[in-house]
Each structure stands twice: as C-alpha cells, then as structure tokens.
PDB file of C-alpha atoms in Angstrom:
ATOM      1  CA  UNK A   1      40.870 -10.458 -15.811  1.00  0.00           C
ATOM      2  CA  UNK A   2      40.054 -10.002 -19.502  1.00  0.00           C
ATOM      3  CA  UNK A   3      40.718  -6.350 -20.439  1.00  0.00           C
ATOM      4  CA  UNK A   4      39.874  -4.525 -23.635  1.00  0.00           C
ATOM      5  CA  UNK A   5      43.113  -3.724 -25.559  1.00  0.00           C
ATOM      6  CA  UNK A   6      43.163   0.060 -25.116  1.00  0.00           C
ATOM      7  CA  UNK A   7      45.252   1.816 -22.484  1.00  0.00           C
ATOM      8  CA  UNK A   8      42.421   3.338 -20.447  1.00  0.00           C
ATOM      9  CA  UNK A   9      40.839  -0.125 -20.209  1.00  0.00           C
ATOM     10  CA  UNK A  10      44.022  -2.126 -19.650  1.00  0.00           C
ATOM     11  CA  UNK A  11      44.982   0.127 -16.746  1.00  0.00           C
ATOM     12  CA  UNK A  12      41.606  -0.068 -15.005  1.00  0.00           C
ATOM     13  CA  UNK A  13      41.539  -3.854 -14.934  1.00  0.00           C
ATOM     14  CA  UNK A  14      45.159  -3.995 -13.814  1.00  0.00           C
ATOM     15  CA  UNK A  15      44.258  -1.641 -10.947  1.00  0.00           C
ATOM     16  CA  UNK A  16      41.439  -4.019 -10.010  1.00  0.00           C
ATOM     17  CA  UNK A  17      43.791  -6.991 -10.299  1.00  0.00           C
ATOM     18  CA  UNK A  18      46.174  -5.369  -7.801  1.00  0.00           C
ATOM     19  CA  UNK A  19      43.309  -4.641  -5.422  1.00  0.00           C
ATOM     20  CA  UNK A  20      42.036  -8.226  -5.506  1.00  0.00           C
ATOM     21  CA  UNK A  21      45.546  -9.665  -5.257  1.00  0.00           C
ATOM     22  CA  UNK A  22      46.171  -7.590  -2.122  1.00  0.00           C
ATOM     23  CA  UNK A  23      43.642  -9.856  -0.363  1.00  0.00           C
ATOM     24  CA  UNK A  24      45.685 -12.933  -1.233  1.00  0.00           C
ATOM     25  CA  UNK A  25      43.454 -14.022  -4.124  1.00  0.00           C
ATOM     26  CA  UNK A  26      45.269 -15.442  -7.167  1.00  0.00           C
ATOM     27  CA  UNK A  27      44.609 -13.309 -10.262  1.00  0.00           C
ATOM     28  CA  UNK A  28      45.176 -14.175 -13.923  1.00  0.00           C
ATOM     29  CA  UNK A  29      45.445 -11.244 -16.360  1.00  0.00           C
ATOM     30  CA  UNK A  30      45.094 -12.222 -20.009  1.00  0.00           C
ATOM     31  CA  UNK A  31      45.771 -10.524 -23.329  1.00  0.00           C
ATOM     32  CA  UNK A  32      48.226 -10.359 -26.171  1.00  0.00           C
ATOM     33  CA  UNK A  33      51.924 -10.142 -25.319  1.00  0.00           C
ATOM     34  CA  UNK A  34      52.147  -6.569 -26.610  1.00  0.00           C
ATOM     35  CA  UNK A  35      49.144  -5.318 -24.647  1.00  0.00           C
ATOM     36  CA  UNK A  36      50.190  -7.050 -21.435  1.00  0.00           C
ATOM     37  CA  UNK A  37      53.608  -5.457 -21.827  1.00  0.00           C
ATOM     38  CA  UNK A  38      51.980  -2.061 -22.416  1.00  0.00           C
ATOM     39  CA  UNK A  39      49.794  -2.420 -19.328  1.00  0.00           C
ATOM     40  CA  UNK A  40      52.755  -3.287 -17.100  1.00  0.00           C
ATOM     41  CA  UNK A  41      55.050  -0.654 -18.603  1.00  0.00           C
ATOM     42  CA  UNK A  42      52.581   2.226 -18.148  1.00  0.00           C
ATOM     43  CA  UNK A  43      51.266   1.144 -14.754  1.00  0.00           C
ATOM     44  CA  UNK A  44      52.140   3.384 -11.808  1.00  0.00           C
ATOM     45  CA  UNK A  45      53.523   0.404  -9.852  1.00  0.00           C
ATOM     46  CA  UNK A  46      56.866  -0.957 -11.152  1.00  0.00           C
ATOM     47  CA  UNK A  47      56.677  -4.548 -12.464  1.00  0.00           C
ATOM     48  CA  UNK A  48      59.132  -5.586  -9.734  1.00  0.00           C
ATOM     49  CA  UNK A  49      56.491  -4.600  -7.158  1.00  0.00           C
ATOM     50  CA  UNK A  50      53.623  -6.486  -8.782  1.00  0.00           C
ATOM     51  CA  UNK A  51      52.153  -9.026  -6.329  1.00  0.00           C
ATOM     52  CA  UNK A  52      53.362 -12.549  -6.942  1.00  0.00           C
ATOM     53  CA  UNK A  53      49.802 -13.845  -7.154  1.00  0.00           C
ATOM     54  CA  UNK A  54      49.109 -11.885 -10.372  1.00  0.00           C
ATOM     55  CA  UNK A  55      49.994 -14.026 -13.371  1.00  0.00           C
ATOM     56  CA  UNK A  56      50.048 -12.581 -16.880  1.00  0.00           C
ATOM     57  CA  UNK A  57      49.065 -14.810 -19.794  1.00  0.00           C
ATOM     58  CA  UNK A  58      50.371 -13.748 -23.203  1.00  0.00           C
ATOM     59  CA  UNK A  59      48.041 -15.234 -25.814  1.00  0.00           C
ATOM     60  CA  UNK A  60      48.793 -15.052 -29.568  1.00  0.00           C
ATOM     61  CA  UNK A  61      46.701 -12.815 -31.805  1.00  0.00           C
ATOM     62  CA  UNK A  62      46.708 -12.515 -35.601  1.00  0.00           C
ATOM     63  CA  UNK A  63      48.807  -9.813 -37.260  1.00  0.00           C
ATOM     64  CA  UNK A  64      46.980  -6.528 -37.674  1.00  0.00           C
ATOM     65  CA  UNK A  65      47.470  -3.185 -39.385  1.00  0.00           C
ATOM     66  CA  UNK A  66      48.697  -0.347 -37.207  1.00  0.00           C
ATOM     67  CA  UNK A  67      48.003   2.905 -39.062  1.00  0.00           C
ATOM     68  CA  UNK A  68      48.955   6.274 -37.617  1.00  0.00           C
ATOM     69  CA  UNK A  69      46.131   8.367 -36.150  1.00  0.00           C
ATOM     70  CA  UNK A  70      44.604  10.904 -38.514  1.00  0.00           C
ATOM     71  CA  UNK A  71      44.599  14.481 -37.177  1.00  0.00           C
ATOM     72  CA  UNK A  72      41.942  15.350 -39.783  1.00  0.00           C
ATOM     73  CA  UNK A  73      39.462  12.679 -38.781  1.00  0.00           C
ATOM     74  CA  UNK A  74      35.884  13.958 -38.250  1.00  0.00           C
ATOM     75  CA  UNK A  75      35.809  11.948 -35.011  1.00  0.00           C
ATOM     76  CA  UNK A  76      37.948  12.556 -31.921  1.00  0.00           C
ATOM     77  CA  UNK A  77      37.944   8.800 -31.492  1.00  0.00           C
ATOM     78  CA  UNK A  78      41.076   6.653 -31.993  1.00  0.00           C
ATOM     79  CA  UNK A  79      39.658   4.913 -35.061  1.00  0.00           C
ATOM     80  CA  UNK A  80      43.156   3.822 -36.082  1.00  0.00           C
ATOM     81  CA  UNK A  81      42.873   1.175 -33.338  1.00  0.00           C
ATOM     82  CA  UNK A  82      39.932  -0.563 -35.035  1.00  0.00           C
ATOM     83  CA  UNK A  83      42.151  -3.275 -36.621  1.00  0.00           C
ATOM     84  CA  UNK A  84      43.346  -4.211 -33.123  1.00  0.00           C
ATOM     85  CA  UNK A  85      39.770  -4.572 -31.892  1.00  0.00           C
ATOM     86  CA  UNK A  86      38.939  -6.995 -34.670  1.00  0.00           C
ATOM     87  CA  UNK A  87      41.624  -9.401 -33.417  1.00  0.00           C
ATOM     88  CA  UNK A  88      40.115  -9.803 -29.933  1.00  0.00           C
ATOM     89  CA  UNK A  89      37.886 -12.678 -31.067  1.00  0.00           C
ATOM     90  CA  UNK A  90      41.025 -14.823 -31.354  1.00  0.00           C
ATOM     91  CA  UNK A  91      41.305 -14.751 -27.550  1.00  0.00           C
ATOM     92  CA  UNK A  92      38.062 -16.680 -27.060  1.00  0.00           C
ATOM     93  CA  UNK A  93      39.553 -20.165 -27.364  1.00  0.00           C
ATOM     94  CA  UNK A  94      42.638 -19.662 -25.132  1.00  0.00           C
ATOM     95  CA  UNK A  95      40.526 -17.865 -22.511  1.00  0.00           C
ATOM     96  CA  UNK A  96      38.036 -20.744 -22.492  1.00  0.00           C
ATOM     97  CA  UNK A  97      40.888 -23.251 -22.116  1.00  0.00           C
ATOM     98  CA  UNK A  98      42.347 -21.259 -19.220  1.00  0.00           C
ATOM     99  CA  UNK A  99      39.006 -21.060 -17.393  1.00  0.00           C
ATOM    100  CA  UNK A 100      38.450 -24.815 -17.763  1.00  0.00           C
ATOM    101  CA  UNK A 101      41.977 -25.505 -16.535  1.00  0.00           C
ATOM    102  CA  UNK A 102      41.559 -23.266 -13.480  1.00  0.00           C
ATOM    103  CA  UNK A 103      38.112 -24.658 -12.708  1.00  0.00           C
ATOM    104  CA  UNK A 104      39.418 -28.202 -12.444  1.00  0.00           C
ATOM    105  CA  UNK A 105      41.582 -27.267  -9.451  1.00  0.00           C
ATOM    106  CA  UNK A 106      39.494 -24.498  -7.877  1.00  0.00           C
ATOM    107  CA  UNK A 107      36.244 -24.385  -5.946  1.00  0.00           C
ATOM    108  CA  UNK A 108      35.199 -21.227  -7.739  1.00  0.00           C
ATOM    109  CA  UNK A 109      36.507 -19.229 -10.713  1.00  0.00           C
ATOM    110  CA  UNK A 110      35.452 -15.614 -11.259  1.00  0.00           C
ATOM    111  CA  UNK A 111      35.908 -14.209 -14.749  1.00  0.00           C
ATOM    112  CA  UNK A 112      36.067 -10.407 -14.779  1.00  0.00           C
ATOM    113  CA  UNK A 113      35.903  -8.919 -18.258  1.00  0.00           C
ATOM    114  CA  UNK A 114      35.693  -5.508 -19.824  1.00  0.00           C
ATOM    115  CA  UNK A 115      32.192  -4.929 -21.202  1.00  0.00           C
ATOM    116  CA  UNK A 116      33.729  -4.807 -24.685  1.00  0.00           C
ATOM    117  CA  UNK A 117      35.122  -8.333 -24.293  1.00  0.00           C
ATOM    118  CA  UNK A 118      31.852 -10.119 -23.525  1.00  0.00           C
ATOM    119  CA  UNK A 119      32.057 -12.408 -26.556  1.00  0.00           C
ATOM    120  CA  UNK A 120      35.569 -13.513 -25.615  1.00  0.00           C
ATOM    121  CA  UNK A 121      34.489 -14.927 -22.242  1.00  0.00           C
ATOM    122  CA  UNK A 122      31.133 -16.418 -23.292  1.00  0.00           C
ATOM    123  CA  UNK A 123      32.314 -20.029 -22.942  1.00  0.00           C
ATOM    124  CA  UNK A 124      32.943 -19.558 -19.221  1.00  0.00           C
ATOM    125  CA  UNK A 125      29.154 -19.568 -18.766  1.00  0.00           C
ATOM    126  CA  UNK A 126      29.166 -23.322 -19.486  1.00  0.00           C
ATOM    127  CA  UNK A 127      31.709 -24.076 -16.738  1.00  0.00           C
ATOM    128  CA  UNK A 128      29.722 -25.137 -13.629  1.00  0.00           C
ATOM    129  CA  UNK A 129      31.923 -23.439 -11.024  1.00  0.00           C
ATOM    130  CA  UNK A 130      32.675 -20.283 -13.026  1.00  0.00           C
ATOM    131  CA  UNK A 131      30.897 -16.925 -12.939  1.00  0.00           C
ATOM    132  CA  UNK A 132      31.256 -13.913 -15.223  1.00  0.00           C
ATOM    133  CA  UNK A 133      31.222 -10.292 -14.069  1.00  0.00           C
ATOM    134  CA  UNK A 134      31.382  -7.318 -16.429  1.00  0.00           C
ATOM    135  CA  UNK A 135      33.442  -4.204 -15.707  1.00  0.00           C
ATOM    136  CA  UNK A 136      31.974  -0.962 -17.032  1.00  0.00           C
ATOM    137  CA  UNK A 137      34.906   1.372 -17.533  1.00  0.00           C
ATOM    138  CA  UNK A 138      32.931   4.587 -18.045  1.00  0.00           C
ATOM    139  CA  UNK A 139      30.832   6.486 -15.516  1.00  0.00           C
ATOM    140  CA  UNK A 140      27.322   5.350 -14.641  1.00  0.00           C
ATOM    141  CA  UNK A 141      26.068   8.695 -15.985  1.00  0.00           C
ATOM    142  CA  UNK A 142      27.686   7.937 -19.358  1.00  0.00           C
ATOM    143  CA  UNK A 143      26.034   4.505 -19.386  1.00  0.00           C
ATOM    144  CA  UNK A 144      22.629   6.081 -18.735  1.00  0.00           C
ATOM    145  CA  UNK A 145      23.251   8.602 -21.492  1.00  0.00           C
ATOM    146  CA  UNK A 146      24.100   5.772 -23.936  1.00  0.00           C
ATOM    147  CA  UNK A 147      20.791   4.072 -23.112  1.00  0.00           C
ATOM    148  CA  UNK A 148      18.754   7.273 -23.446  1.00  0.00           C
ATOM    149  CA  UNK A 149      20.239   8.254 -26.781  1.00  0.00           C
ATOM    150  CA  UNK A 150      20.539   4.836 -28.415  1.00  0.00           C
ATOM    151  CA  UNK A 151      16.907   3.986 -27.562  1.00  0.00           C
ATOM    152  CA  UNK A 152      15.548   7.452 -28.228  1.00  0.00           C
ATOM    153  CA  UNK A 153      14.065   7.976 -24.782  1.00  0.00           C
ATOM    154  CA  UNK A 154      14.077  10.993 -22.491  1.00  0.00           C
ATOM    155  CA  UNK A 155      15.788  10.948 -19.080  1.00  0.00           C
ATOM    156  CA  UNK A 156      13.311  10.011 -16.317  1.00  0.00           C
ATOM    157  CA  UNK A 157      11.748  12.735 -14.136  1.00  0.00           C
ATOM    158  CA  UNK A 158      14.115  12.106 -11.233  1.00  0.00           C
ATOM    159  CA  UNK A 159      17.073  13.280 -13.339  1.00  0.00           C
ATOM    160  CA  UNK A 160      17.923  16.899 -12.686  1.00  0.00           C
ATOM    161  CA  UNK A 161      16.449  19.305 -15.248  1.00  0.00           C
ATOM    162  CA  UNK A 162      19.777  20.867 -16.167  1.00  0.00           C
ATOM    163  CA  UNK A 163      21.180  17.436 -17.050  1.00  0.00           C
ATOM    164  CA  UNK A 164      18.190  16.636 -19.248  1.00  0.00           C
ATOM    165  CA  UNK A 165      18.520  19.984 -20.998  1.00  0.00           C
ATOM    166  CA  UNK A 166      22.231  19.447 -21.490  1.00  0.00           C
ATOM    167  CA  UNK A 167      21.680  16.084 -23.143  1.00  0.00           C
ATOM    168  CA  UNK A 168      19.057  17.489 -25.495  1.00  0.00           C
ATOM    169  CA  UNK A 169      21.139  20.533 -26.412  1.00  0.00           C
ATOM    170  CA  UNK A 170      23.210  20.752 -29.568  1.00  0.00           C
ATOM    171  CA  UNK A 171      26.418  21.322 -27.614  1.00  0.00           C
ATOM    172  CA  UNK A 172      26.262  17.849 -26.038  1.00  0.00           C
ATOM    173  CA  UNK A 173      28.019  15.287 -28.277  1.00  0.00           C
ATOM    174  CA  UNK A 174      25.901  12.454 -29.621  1.00  0.00           C
ATOM    175  CA  UNK A 175      26.984   8.838 -29.941  1.00  0.00           C
ATOM    176  CA  UNK A 176      27.376   9.324 -33.680  1.00  0.00           C
ATOM    177  CA  UNK A 177      29.599  12.350 -33.065  1.00  0.00           C
ATOM    178  CA  UNK A 178      31.696  10.539 -30.479  1.00  0.00           C
ATOM    179  CA  UNK A 179      32.277   7.151 -32.116  1.00  0.00           C
ATOM    180  CA  UNK A 180      32.796   5.756 -35.589  1.00  0.00           C
ATOM    181  CA  UNK A 181      30.195   3.517 -37.240  1.00  0.00           C
ATOM    182  CA  UNK A 182      32.631   0.597 -37.088  1.00  0.00           C
ATOM    183  CA  UNK A 183      33.115   0.968 -33.357  1.00  0.00           C
ATOM    184  CA  UNK A 184      29.373   1.293 -32.671  1.00  0.00           C
ATOM    185  CA  UNK A 185      28.805  -1.950 -34.584  1.00  0.00           C
ATOM    186  CA  UNK A 186      31.528  -3.600 -32.495  1.00  0.00           C
ATOM    187  CA  UNK A 187      29.851  -2.411 -29.272  1.00  0.00           C
ATOM    188  CA  UNK A 188      26.427  -3.622 -30.428  1.00  0.00           C
ATOM    189  CA  UNK A 189      27.848  -7.053 -31.224  1.00  0.00           C
ATOM    190  CA  UNK A 190      29.425  -7.333 -27.760  1.00  0.00           C
ATOM    191  CA  UNK A 191      26.212  -6.249 -26.022  1.00  0.00           C
ATOM    192  CA  UNK A 192      24.522  -9.454 -27.180  1.00  0.00           C
ATOM    193  CA  UNK A 193      26.862 -11.542 -25.024  1.00  0.00           C
ATOM    194  CA  UNK A 194      26.325  -9.667 -21.759  1.00  0.00           C
ATOM    195  CA  UNK A 195      23.446 -12.058 -21.039  1.00  0.00           C
ATOM    196  CA  UNK A 196      26.012 -14.587 -19.828  1.00  0.00           C
ATOM    197  CA  UNK A 197      27.187 -12.375 -16.954  1.00  0.00           C
ATOM    198  CA  UNK A 198      26.187 -12.775 -13.311  1.00  0.00           C
ATOM    199  CA  UNK A 199      26.568  -9.077 -12.526  1.00  0.00           C
ATOM    200  CA  UNK A 200      28.332  -5.809 -13.223  1.00  0.00           C
ATOM    201  CA  UNK A 201      31.174  -3.836 -11.657  1.00  0.00           C
ATOM    202  CA  UNK A 202      31.238  -0.045 -11.986  1.00  0.00           C
ATOM    203  CA  UNK A 203      34.462   1.940 -11.834  1.00  0.00           C
ATOM    204  CA  UNK A 204      32.917   4.871 -10.002  1.00  0.00           C
ATOM    205  CA  UNK A 205      31.894   6.064  -6.554  1.00  0.00           C
ATOM    206  CA  UNK A 206      28.555   6.969  -5.039  1.00  0.00           C
ATOM    207  CA  UNK A 207      29.731  10.414  -3.941  1.00  0.00           C
ATOM    208  CA  UNK A 208      30.055  11.436  -7.587  1.00  0.00           C
ATOM    209  CA  UNK A 209      27.859   9.007  -9.494  1.00  0.00           C
ATOM    210  CA  UNK A 210      25.487   7.492  -6.929  1.00  0.00           C
ATOM    211  CA  UNK A 211      22.217   8.589  -8.539  1.00  0.00           C
ATOM    212  CA  UNK A 212      23.174   6.990 -11.841  1.00  0.00           C
ATOM    213  CA  UNK A 213      24.654   3.821 -10.324  1.00  0.00           C
ATOM    214  CA  UNK A 214      21.147   3.077  -9.032  1.00  0.00           C
ATOM    215  CA  UNK A 215      19.379   4.364 -12.146  1.00  0.00           C
ATOM    216  CA  UNK A 216      21.329   2.553 -14.846  1.00  0.00           C
ATOM    217  CA  UNK A 217      20.122  -1.033 -14.112  1.00  0.00           C
ATOM    218  CA  UNK A 218      16.542   0.259 -13.983  1.00  0.00           C
ATOM    219  CA  UNK A 219      16.950   2.025 -17.336  1.00  0.00           C
ATOM    220  CA  UNK A 220      18.366  -1.139 -18.888  1.00  0.00           C
ATOM    221  CA  UNK A 221      15.366  -3.184 -17.795  1.00  0.00           C
ATOM    222  CA  UNK A 222      12.582  -0.688 -18.543  1.00  0.00           C
ATOM    223  CA  UNK A 223      13.784   1.046 -21.699  1.00  0.00           C
ATOM    224  CA  UNK A 224      12.014  -0.220 -24.841  1.00  0.00           C
TER     225      UNK A 224
END
C-alpha cells in the first residue's frame, strides 16, 4: 500500500489494507513516519486491534516547510500542503527496494498505490512477479468530470441531461476553481506514470456510481 500523504487518502488505503489483511494476506503500508503515525492515530480501529499481518514501513523524507493554512486563499484547497507533496519523490527508491525484497520470497507481489503516487511505484513494473494497481480515491463521477473538463469535451449522450447542464453551468466549480496551479501540475506529472499499472480500483459502489464506473474507462480511451 502506497498512500498519498493527505488524511482522506491515508485513511482510504488503510481501510483497504485492513480489508485485505482480514483474508490472511500480508500487507505492507509505506510512508513517512509522521504520516504513518497520523494514519494510525486517526483510524477508527485502535492500533492495538490492527491485524498482525499489516506491517508499517517508516521511510525517511526530506525536511519540508509546514505553513499554516490561509483563510484568505482564493482556493478552498489545502495549498499549504504542497511542500509535503513535493517530498513524495524521495519514497521511490525505498519503495523499489521493498518490492524487490518482497518479490524474492513471494510468488506474487501486488503494489496498490494512490493515483497521485504513480511515479513513486514505477520501478515495480520491472519486477517480473509484481503488478501495480491504482486506487482512485474520488468518485467515478468526479473522474469523468475531470476528463470532460480537462479535455474540453461534452458529456456523452447517455449522461443524464441535468448532469450535463450542471457541469456546464457557472455554479459548478471548475478544475481551476477547485485546485491550485501547482497541484494541477503535480497531478499531470503523476498521470504520465499510470501506464505502468495493470488496473484500477475505485472507492465507490455501483448503487451510487455504477453508470460512471462503467463510463470512465471508456472516456479515458476515447477522449481526444
């Protein structure tokens, strides 16, 4: 498990780690010492109840600035965390070493990474018995919306009219309104490394998001 160092992302991959571990599968959860501590401290299951087959790896990261959030920022995005994001590249080497170590004594190694950590796990693609799977931590609808707006295309006809109208209306926030330029550049850089993955995992359910779970892979392939 290679989570993105923000609480909503750390928690989702730790939830998945607990689910997988409940089937008796050994799980390795990697990150900086401070973010692993944060994930365990804020998790709804006490650390004493964490399954014994979940092992946390505290990898060193460079020092980073930790400014206070600005209440006057034009974005409702936690841009004060950007310095933390820039340190994630330092995890690439220790993650690669861990995957190689595990692969030498395992028939198969599955690397599950947050979509925003694709560059960190890229070296696992060269390990013969390792596979990479990306976790998308937002809804499938949000992923479709990102594709439509970033590529300047309209929702396909099968999307309900009211949704299409909502997206095109001024009251619906755009990517530029939602995220800072620095973060959008970070996302674009990570997207280039998703080619190494064997598949995707969506944190959603078909009852709520089924239409878009099916639609998103199609939009990715067909959008210009």
